[in-house]
Amino acid sequence: MLKLRHTGIALIVSATLGLSACNQETSAENKPSETTAAPTPAEAKQFIADAQKELEKLQHPAAQAAWAYQTYINQDTAAVSAYLSEKLSSRASQLAKEAAKYNDVEVDADTRRQLNLLRNSLVLPPPGDPAKSERLSKIGTEMEGMYGAGQYCRSEDECWGLTKMGSMMATERDPDLLLEIWQGWREVSPPMKPLYIEQVDIANEGAQELGFANLADVWRGKYDMEAEAFEQELDRLWGQVEPFYDALHCHVRAELGEQYGEDVVPQDKPIPAHLLGNMWAQTWGNIYDVVKPEQEMQVADVTAAIEASGYDEVELVRQAENFFSSLGFEQLPETFWERSQFQQPRDRDVVCHASAWNVDDVDDLRIKMCIQKTGEEFAVIHHELGHNYYQRAYNHLPLVYRGSANDGFHEAIGDTVALSITPKYLKEIGLIDEVPDSSNDIGMLLKLALDKIAFVPFGLLVDKWRWNVFNGKVPPEQYNDYWWELREKYQGVMAPVERDADAFDPGAKYHIPGNTPYSRYFLAHLLQFQFHRALCDIAGDEGPVHRCSIYGNEKAGKALDEMLRLGQSKPWQEALQILTGKPEMDATAIMDYFAPLKVWLDEQNKNRQCGW
Ligand code: X8Z
Ligand code: ZN
């Protein structure tokens, strides 16, 4: 699949890459000749092979241009990137339409899977009309640039970018300052709203030309099951996690009430979104100090350990590479070190949001980050490398199979490895001196749950918002209200101040202007615990799963690689079965991992009024 963006998952074209201009004449040359006879299975096979060959050629320059743009945002890189991405996606869309010609041909299962994947491969399918296709590509590129270059100016000579504001959200505790930053960053998105509305219209038209009801059906149709069934599956999984989330929310709200006063944090309402240590209130680990147990607990402070070690950004990435090497994965190529962006450049705008790329779809692996030397970002480095190792593991497959089993798998691999960054591992690599004994486990579990369990409802609601925007149930005048309705309903988080009529708060989250589907992260947060449990079993670890590290275990590495190598060639259920022995996604793994914490939370919450 084409991997233009982070995970490279999105086949043909990543979202923002739109496309262009293969006009009708050009495409006619490539169309199979019109014959009256029904096409044969052999012709179907030839078609899908040729289609992939052609798209492979188009995607490399498009990915190079997208990389140039995202690491140096200016009008020229924007124009070239939009142009090449349009070439790619318009051709992919034409080929997807042509594939319909083989709908009734009796082909083997593998050919059928490839034809289906081609039809479903675009994130934003462009319509056949070249003007609309071009416009779609330009809009995507423009919104990405608006986000990347976004900043908040609190005065004429003091402007802050997202990196700075993100770290202030994590560490500042003055509620007025936090509110200023929270509101300030959201000034970046109102100008995106007209573009977003237009984009939804055009991409829906493209989806309809491919035979889908709308774009929501394209997005929900990538999971080897019916779109409706997929949505129900997400709700089922959320139902497994919800009681735990409610307990965590209850404890956190009570402690925030103590910290800031109950007039700032009312105890019967959702939590104001600016107090949770993260710009989007999606992970809460940064406020561990506010909500930690009263009883003194030793919890490894990875940020402090990194600071003490003196590691620079590259050394942190080397350390993460070393983990994968210890599992038996081949080292990253020299070009990875030469071409990646590890630090935010001083002299130009870039898209800082972390991503992993395989630019030539073979071995031109890179990450693009603006690394902060914190424990949180150390985990993100592993997350990104997980994408790179996955991309390399499936690079031998036909183009449409170069993706993960489902997109949640891609997002889960690096996180799975990062679950093995245990105190024992940190000691092994010399970052800490002592492994805290198990009487400290509740502290460790609480810190991690603030990231992993707190994230789950956010991971769910982002695409619930988008699906209902795409299918027209939520019209533009309700975009922002509906966003906050979902935030309150699922997360129990509310806007700290009334929102302006022109606010477009979803646009202040990267994946909305970046058009990166988000259900993948919801799935990944559950899958990573399934993978971790399975790998710890394979490694023969007999202790509690939250103390298990697979560092250095080649047997576990081999089992992981076996799944990665399948790419998207088989339904995800099969890939999951290969690693875990079961074909179902299942939240009991994350629940079991944090089980001791649930007992502790219930005890803390005994005399509290929970809920909102
Ligand atoms: O976007 C990402 C990765 C790149 S695929 C850094 N994540 C989501 C986010 O930041 O919102 C990882 C977890 C959720
Ligand atoms: Zn990712």
XYZ file of C-alpha atoms and ligand atoms in Angstrom:
627
model
C 0.000 0.000 0.000
C 1.009 3.319 -0.411
C 2.436 4.712 2.339
C 2.606 8.181 2.253
C 1.973 8.938 5.796
C 2.617 7.802 9.083
C 1.917 4.336 8.953
C 1.951 4.130 5.404
C -1.025 2.225 5.722
C -3.293 4.017 3.610
C -2.796 2.657 0.332
C -2.786 4.658 -2.238
C -2.544 7.795 -1.097
C -2.756 9.135 1.902
C -5.221 11.237 2.887
C -4.000 14.518 2.105
C -2.616 13.545 -1.012
C -5.189 14.156 -3.405
C -4.613 14.031 -6.859
C -5.037 14.971 -10.078
C -4.997 15.008 -13.089
C -4.908 12.076 -14.960
C -7.496 13.249 -17.294
C -9.855 11.125 -19.238
C -7.637 10.765 -22.248
C -4.708 9.543 -20.308
C -6.737 7.024 -18.510
C -8.397 5.778 -21.644
C -5.065 4.600 -22.919
C -4.715 2.370 -19.941
C -8.151 0.955 -19.916
C -8.630 -2.659 -20.926
C -9.945 -2.794 -24.445
C -13.719 -2.880 -24.694
C -14.827 -6.309 -25.711
C -18.242 -7.829 -25.668
C -17.052 -11.086 -24.162
C -17.090 -11.312 -20.364
C -13.614 -10.923 -18.876
C -11.812 -14.088 -17.886
C -10.145 -14.928 -14.562
C -6.778 -14.647 -16.278
C -7.626 -11.111 -17.394
C -8.657 -10.194 -13.860
C -5.333 -11.429 -12.536
C -3.442 -9.524 -15.175
C -5.418 -6.390 -14.453
C -4.677 -6.345 -10.741
C -1.004 -7.124 -11.327
C -0.653 -4.306 -13.882
C -2.603 -1.871 -11.713
C -0.269 -2.400 -8.809
C 2.792 -2.043 -10.972
C 1.551 1.255 -12.276
C 0.616 2.626 -8.857
C 3.926 1.570 -7.412
C 5.641 3.863 -9.885
C 3.409 6.797 -9.051
C 3.691 6.514 -5.335
C 7.416 6.928 -4.892
C 7.636 10.501 -6.221
C 4.399 11.381 -4.434
C 5.879 10.177 -1.156
C 9.115 12.070 -1.780
C 7.149 15.256 -2.409
C 4.986 14.711 0.663
C 8.114 14.244 2.751
C 9.650 17.421 1.339
C 6.469 19.334 2.114
C 6.000 18.074 5.635
C 9.608 18.765 6.537
C 9.650 22.184 4.852
C 6.244 23.776 4.506
C 6.215 26.427 1.795
C 4.190 27.235 -1.291
C 6.415 25.329 -3.682
C 6.635 22.120 -1.713
C 2.872 22.396 -1.179
C 2.239 22.718 -4.895
C 4.487 19.821 -5.888
C 3.126 17.571 -3.187
C -0.490 18.343 -4.034
C 0.238 17.791 -7.727
C 1.909 14.401 -7.371
C -0.483 13.182 -4.768
C -3.355 14.008 -7.066
C -1.723 12.073 -9.893
C -1.512 9.071 -7.682
C -4.945 9.160 -6.120
C -6.830 9.964 -9.309
C -5.169 7.060 -11.071
C -5.831 4.793 -8.117
C -9.455 5.813 -8.171
C -9.760 5.132 -11.898
C -8.238 1.709 -11.453
C -10.533 1.001 -8.522
C -13.490 1.772 -10.774
C -12.114 -0.433 -13.523
C -11.767 -3.256 -11.049
C -15.572 -3.387 -10.843
C -15.503 -4.925 -14.282
C -14.323 -8.145 -12.649
C -17.005 -8.253 -9.972
C -18.775 -11.239 -11.517
C -15.713 -13.087 -12.697
C -14.945 -16.248 -10.767
C -11.435 -15.566 -9.613
C -9.382 -17.257 -6.904
C -9.690 -15.922 -3.349
C -6.350 -14.151 -3.456
C -7.155 -12.219 -6.618
C -10.563 -11.312 -5.211
C -8.974 -9.980 -2.037
C -6.569 -7.843 -4.045
C -9.387 -6.445 -6.189
C -11.415 -5.611 -3.082
C -8.485 -3.956 -1.370
C -7.865 -1.799 -4.414
C -11.458 -0.590 -4.345
C -11.198 0.300 -0.684
C -7.713 1.680 -0.616
C -8.242 5.421 -0.786
C -8.723 7.510 2.311
C -10.249 10.370 0.346
C -11.329 9.021 -3.042
C -11.259 11.761 -5.668
C -14.149 12.106 -8.126
C -13.469 11.525 -11.802
C -13.859 15.230 -12.573
C -10.236 16.458 -12.779
C -11.056 19.902 -11.368
C -12.647 18.395 -8.277
C -9.861 15.906 -7.870
C -7.292 18.675 -7.978
C -9.237 20.742 -5.526
C -9.450 17.813 -3.117
C -5.715 17.378 -3.194
C -5.057 21.074 -2.651
C -7.444 21.276 0.282
C -5.788 18.343 2.026
C -2.343 19.774 1.513
C -3.433 23.201 2.667
C -5.049 22.002 5.874
C -2.008 19.951 6.749
C 0.148 23.038 6.303
C -2.193 25.189 8.386
C -1.889 22.752 11.228
C 1.866 22.315 10.879
C 2.572 26.044 10.756
C -0.065 26.865 13.386
C 0.869 29.030 16.343
C -0.681 31.174 19.022
C 0.574 34.705 19.556
C -0.135 35.995 23.037
C 1.387 39.342 22.101
C 3.034 40.915 19.101
C 6.399 39.394 19.848
C 5.547 36.260 21.751
C 4.279 33.373 19.638
C 4.147 29.722 20.652
C 4.012 26.649 18.443
C 2.335 23.371 19.322
C 5.488 21.685 20.610
C 5.987 24.368 23.220
C 2.308 24.555 24.115
C 2.103 20.767 24.350
C 4.880 20.623 26.900
C 3.355 23.476 28.885
C 0.040 21.606 29.008
C 1.999 18.690 30.476
C 3.873 20.515 33.189
C 2.147 23.799 34.093
C -0.357 23.762 36.927
C -1.694 27.316 36.843
C -5.284 26.908 35.599
C -5.410 30.374 34.012
C -2.269 29.758 32.003
C -3.518 26.315 30.994
C -6.774 27.843 29.830
C -4.938 30.467 27.811
C -2.884 27.803 26.025
C -5.903 25.583 25.492
C -7.871 28.402 23.908
C -4.874 29.811 22.075
C -4.150 26.608 20.157
C -7.790 26.392 19.104
C -7.451 29.664 17.207
C -5.635 27.692 14.515
C -8.681 25.740 13.360
C -11.660 28.037 12.544
C -10.135 28.916 9.130
C -10.039 25.191 8.334
C -13.773 24.755 8.626
C -14.861 25.952 5.141
C -12.114 23.791 3.629
C -13.219 20.805 5.642
C -16.833 21.189 4.531
C -15.755 21.361 0.924
C -13.485 18.367 1.317
C -16.268 16.241 2.761
C -18.496 17.090 -0.195
C -15.904 16.254 -2.806
C -14.698 13.037 -1.161
C -18.285 11.852 -0.704
C -18.765 12.281 -4.422
C -15.625 10.229 -5.036
C -16.891 7.546 -2.659
C -20.208 7.384 -4.475
C -18.498 6.967 -7.819
C -16.823 3.894 -6.338
C -20.203 2.501 -5.329
C -20.179 3.438 -1.638
C -23.048 5.332 -0.010
C -20.606 7.891 1.369
C -17.099 8.293 2.770
C -18.068 6.833 6.140
C -18.725 3.513 4.426
C -15.308 3.606 2.790
C -13.646 4.168 6.154
C -15.668 1.565 8.008
C -15.328 -0.890 5.158
C -11.676 -1.764 5.688
C -12.046 -4.359 8.410
C -12.952 -7.670 6.771
C -16.519 -7.280 8.008
C -19.620 -5.252 7.180
C -19.431 -1.555 8.059
C -22.330 -1.813 10.511
C -20.853 -4.854 12.185
C -17.569 -3.024 12.614
C -19.256 -0.168 14.400
C -21.025 -2.617 16.690
C -17.747 -4.346 17.370
C -16.214 -1.077 18.534
C -19.176 -0.460 20.843
C -18.868 -3.955 22.247
C -15.185 -3.461 23.006
C -15.862 -0.066 24.577
C -18.495 -1.703 26.795
C -15.746 -3.958 28.176
C -13.563 -1.009 29.149
C -16.187 1.496 30.262
C -16.548 0.474 33.938
C -12.796 0.750 34.405
C -12.727 4.108 32.670
C -15.528 5.373 34.898
C -13.557 4.405 38.003
C -10.434 6.140 36.720
C -12.418 9.235 35.785
C -13.988 9.337 39.240
C -10.645 9.247 40.998
C -9.024 11.785 38.700
C -11.898 14.242 38.980
C -11.839 14.031 42.770
C -8.090 14.673 42.925
C -8.341 17.539 40.445
C -11.087 18.981 42.635
C -8.634 18.943 45.532
C -5.922 20.551 43.454
C -7.923 23.317 41.775
C -11.046 23.627 43.934
C -14.519 22.351 43.247
C -15.618 25.560 41.599
C -13.031 24.887 38.850
C -13.671 21.125 38.840
C -17.325 20.558 39.799
C -17.771 17.055 41.172
C -20.949 16.225 39.294
C -19.925 17.374 35.823
C -17.470 16.366 33.117
C -13.848 17.367 33.767
C -12.746 20.667 32.161
C -10.508 19.701 29.250
C -7.552 21.981 30.057
C -6.512 20.295 33.321
C -5.607 16.790 32.191
C -2.008 17.346 31.101
C -2.578 17.023 27.372
C -3.756 19.470 24.708
C -6.656 17.202 23.751
C -7.208 15.547 27.149
C -6.533 12.239 25.358
C -3.828 10.927 27.705
C -3.490 11.929 31.335
C -0.160 10.447 32.421
C 1.348 13.911 32.760
C -0.821 14.678 35.787
C 0.272 11.590 37.688
C 1.786 13.878 40.319
C -1.684 15.361 40.954
C -3.600 12.097 41.224
C -0.977 9.685 42.607
C -1.588 7.547 45.704
C -1.121 9.201 49.068
C 1.147 6.423 50.144
C 4.668 7.118 48.909
C 5.398 5.020 45.800
C 8.508 4.656 43.751
C 7.628 4.968 40.079
C 10.406 5.131 37.524
C 10.660 8.694 36.232
C 11.857 8.073 32.687
C 12.012 11.778 31.850
C 14.379 12.405 34.756
C 16.389 9.305 33.852
C 16.795 10.484 30.270
C 17.853 13.903 31.451
C 20.403 12.400 33.820
C 21.744 10.108 31.090
C 22.532 13.040 28.827
C 21.128 11.160 25.814
C 20.430 13.318 22.797
C 17.543 12.724 20.362
C 19.486 10.376 18.081
C 20.701 8.304 21.003
C 17.122 7.839 22.157
C 16.216 6.512 18.728
C 19.289 4.225 18.779
C 18.145 2.879 22.119
C 14.726 2.072 20.659
C 16.347 0.437 17.629
C 18.374 -1.664 20.021
C 15.181 -3.058 21.526
C 13.987 -4.262 18.139
C 17.456 -5.655 17.384
C 17.303 -7.612 20.637
C 14.182 -9.330 19.279
C 16.085 -10.391 16.176
C 14.989 -7.639 13.763
C 17.596 -6.432 11.312
C 19.059 -2.990 12.062
C 17.617 0.078 10.381
C 19.355 1.075 7.143
C 21.998 3.775 7.122
C 19.637 5.997 5.114
C 17.225 5.979 8.053
C 19.780 7.893 10.095
C 20.672 10.224 7.248
C 17.159 11.103 6.125
C 14.953 11.077 9.219
C 13.909 14.270 10.962
C 14.475 13.842 14.698
C 14.480 17.462 15.803
C 12.331 20.460 15.061
C 14.252 22.653 12.610
C 14.749 26.208 13.858
C 14.392 27.932 10.552
C 11.231 26.606 8.905
C 7.745 25.273 9.471
C 7.308 21.509 9.528
C 4.574 19.061 10.477
C 5.816 18.037 13.904
C 3.186 15.375 14.478
C 5.173 12.144 14.644
C 5.051 9.794 11.670
C 6.939 6.863 10.147
C 7.518 6.479 6.429
C 8.715 4.002 3.871
C 9.306 6.415 1.045
C 10.225 3.941 -1.698
C 8.062 1.204 -0.233
C 11.151 -0.982 0.036
C 13.741 0.112 2.563
C 13.770 3.922 2.548
C 12.510 3.994 6.134
C 12.340 7.271 8.027
C 10.685 8.854 10.989
C 9.659 12.457 11.252
C 9.420 13.802 14.766
C 10.244 16.863 16.833
C 11.558 14.738 19.673
C 11.191 16.015 23.217
C 13.464 14.200 25.643
C 10.704 12.811 27.876
C 9.426 9.383 28.866
C 6.278 10.053 26.864
C 8.242 10.741 23.702
C 10.565 7.785 24.316
C 7.418 5.650 23.995
C 6.423 7.533 20.821
C 9.837 6.731 19.300
C 9.113 3.024 19.849
C 5.645 3.580 18.395
C 7.113 5.036 15.208
C 9.785 2.387 14.847
C 7.055 -0.227 15.184
C 5.585 1.203 11.983
C 8.958 1.075 10.238
C 9.649 -2.551 11.153
C 6.150 -3.531 10.053
C 6.608 -1.704 6.740
C 9.834 -3.546 6.108
C 8.417 -6.915 7.122
C 5.749 -6.816 4.408
C 7.709 -5.043 1.669
C 7.992 -8.262 -0.366
C 4.224 -8.476 -0.907
C 2.085 -7.112 -3.766
C 1.300 -3.418 -3.264
C -2.234 -3.786 -1.943
C -0.995 -6.212 0.714
C 1.620 -3.777 1.990
C -0.349 -2.705 5.001
C -1.148 -4.116 8.385
C -3.715 -6.824 9.060
C -6.043 -3.994 9.983
C -4.894 -0.469 10.689
C -5.115 -1.009 14.451
C -2.312 -3.571 14.110
C 0.004 -0.984 12.593
C -0.590 1.358 15.483
C -0.167 -1.374 18.069
C 3.251 -2.841 17.255
C 5.548 -0.138 18.600
C 3.277 0.356 21.602
C 3.451 -3.361 22.299
C 7.220 -3.159 22.402
C 7.024 -0.039 24.590
C 4.976 -2.014 27.154
C 8.222 -3.875 27.720
C 9.960 -0.685 28.883
C 9.617 -1.931 32.444
C 11.778 -0.885 35.404
C 13.707 -4.133 34.936
C 14.482 -3.158 31.342
C 15.369 0.419 32.291
C 17.856 -0.944 34.774
C 19.279 -3.320 32.186
C 20.059 -0.435 29.834
C 21.429 1.688 32.638
C 18.728 4.342 32.771
C 17.757 3.635 36.386
C 19.718 2.104 39.272
C 17.069 0.196 41.143
C 13.946 -1.769 40.297
C 11.134 -0.751 42.678
C 9.631 -3.772 44.432
C 6.083 -4.902 43.806
C 4.630 -2.816 46.650
C 5.006 0.083 44.199
C 3.057 -1.556 41.381
C -0.136 0.423 41.966
C 1.751 3.640 41.273
C 3.221 2.205 38.091
C -0.136 0.864 36.926
C -1.906 4.138 37.682
C 0.647 6.110 35.701
C 0.242 3.823 32.702
C -3.556 3.624 32.965
C -3.680 7.422 32.841
C -2.293 7.064 29.335
C -3.708 3.790 28.115
C -7.179 3.534 29.652
C -7.884 7.266 29.603
C -7.222 7.227 25.860
C -9.811 4.603 24.930
C -12.994 6.747 24.732
C -11.100 9.470 22.879
C -9.919 6.841 20.400
C -13.525 5.878 19.855
C -15.205 9.245 19.515
C -13.014 10.913 16.887
C -14.302 8.672 14.114
C -17.817 8.563 15.530
C -17.710 12.303 14.889
C -16.292 11.901 11.407
C -18.618 9.117 10.286
C -21.640 11.230 11.155
C -20.115 14.240 9.450
C -19.361 12.206 6.321
C -22.804 10.620 6.131
C -24.505 13.979 6.504
C -26.278 13.264 9.789
C -24.331 16.135 11.328
C -24.453 19.293 9.176
C -21.682 21.908 9.302
C -23.525 24.210 11.701
C -23.474 21.407 14.268
C -19.885 20.253 13.782
C -18.540 21.780 16.957
C -21.520 21.097 19.194
C -21.577 17.471 18.139
C -17.847 17.207 18.880
C -18.442 18.364 22.446
C -21.503 16.178 22.793
C -19.315 13.146 22.084
C -16.490 14.399 24.295
C -18.909 14.721 27.192
C -20.716 11.496 26.542
C -17.729 9.172 26.113
C -14.890 10.892 27.927
C -16.754 12.882 30.554
C -14.660 15.874 29.503
C -16.091 19.323 28.743
C -14.949 22.545 27.121
C -13.629 24.793 29.894
C -15.218 27.875 28.339
C -18.146 28.431 26.042
C -17.094 27.944 22.443
C -17.501 30.667 19.820
C -19.971 30.180 17.003
C -17.115 29.815 14.496
C -15.057 27.380 16.612
C -13.910 24.220 14.845
C -12.281 22.348 17.712
C -11.946 19.008 15.914
C -9.578 20.796 13.503
C -7.180 21.485 16.377
C -6.438 17.750 16.511
C -3.900 16.686 13.889
C -5.815 13.754 12.461
C -8.764 15.897 11.340
C -6.870 18.253 9.013
C -4.434 15.384 8.363
C -7.299 13.051 7.408
C -5.873 10.138 9.295
C -8.551 7.675 10.398
C -8.649 7.324 14.157
C -10.477 4.105 15.072
C -7.104 2.482 14.491
C -5.821 3.932 17.757
C -8.830 2.705 19.677
C -8.165 -0.798 18.352
C -4.441 -0.483 18.951
C -4.938 0.332 22.593
C -6.696 -2.994 23.087
C -4.628 -5.041 20.653
C -1.293 -4.037 22.182
C -2.293 -5.704 25.447
C -3.399 -8.830 23.581
C -0.062 -8.893 21.751
C 1.921 -8.218 24.916
C 0.171 -11.018 26.791
C 0.777 -13.460 23.935
C 4.432 -12.479 23.520
C 5.078 -12.786 27.251
C 3.573 -16.285 27.128
C 5.783 -17.196 24.194
C 8.788 -15.779 26.045
C 7.896 -18.043 28.959
C 7.502 -15.176 31.399
C 5.729 -16.403 34.485
C 5.373 -13.199 36.507
C 2.548 -10.668 36.376
C 2.097 -9.416 32.852
C 2.681 -5.770 33.873
C 6.213 -6.690 34.969
C 7.038 -8.683 31.846
C 9.562 -7.398 29.338
C 10.290 -9.314 26.160
C 13.620 -7.483 25.733
C 16.209 -9.831 24.287
C 13.757 -12.629 23.570
C 14.229 -13.776 19.994
C 11.509 -16.377 20.248
C 8.966 -13.646 20.938
C 10.539 -11.552 18.174
C 10.151 -14.393 15.697
C 6.488 -14.868 16.582
C 5.887 -11.174 16.125
C 7.702 -11.130 12.798
C 5.631 -14.018 11.540
C 2.513 -11.907 11.931
C 4.100 -8.764 10.513
C 5.266 -10.566 7.398
C 1.676 -11.370 6.445
C 0.950 -7.711 5.881
C -2.626 -7.406 4.762
C -2.606 -10.595 2.701
C -5.017 -12.355 5.062
C -8.063 -11.184 7.017
C -6.927 -9.659 10.307
C -8.671 -12.409 12.241
C -6.149 -14.900 10.847
C -3.193 -12.697 11.685
C -4.474 -12.263 15.208
C -4.953 -15.988 15.582
C -1.391 -16.643 14.500
C 0.032 -14.553 17.315
C -2.534 -14.884 20.079
C -4.273 -18.163 19.304
C -7.647 -16.401 19.062
C -9.285 -14.625 16.130
C -11.143 -12.002 18.185
C -10.225 -8.576 19.438
C -10.783 -8.602 23.134
C -10.456 -6.024 25.902
C -9.945 -8.594 28.649
C -6.192 -8.374 28.032
C -6.037 -4.676 28.962
C -8.487 -5.262 31.817
C -6.407 -8.124 33.229
C -3.222 -6.115 32.928
C -4.642 -3.332 35.095
C -6.797 -5.537 37.364
C -4.928 -4.724 40.613
C -5.449 -1.043 39.926
C -9.214 -1.503 39.588
C -9.374 -2.867 43.107
C -7.407 0.125 44.355
C -9.556 2.635 42.422
C -12.788 1.144 43.739
C -11.418 1.521 47.239
C -10.527 5.193 46.631
C -13.929 5.893 45.122
C -15.929 4.267 47.934
C -17.450 7.447 49.295
C -17.354 9.435 46.100
C -20.195 10.330 43.796
C -18.999 9.098 40.397
C -20.366 9.872 36.937
C -21.316 13.045 35.119
O -0.827 9.959 15.927
C -0.314 9.128 16.655
C 1.098 8.643 16.364
C 1.402 8.616 14.919
S 0.526 7.396 14.062
C 2.098 9.537 17.044
N -0.962 8.685 17.756
C -2.297 9.163 18.107
C -2.290 10.622 18.520
O -1.208 11.182 18.731
O -3.368 11.216 18.640
C -0.483 7.676 18.690
C -1.565 7.479 19.699
C -2.750 8.304 19.253
Zn 1.206 5.539 14.580
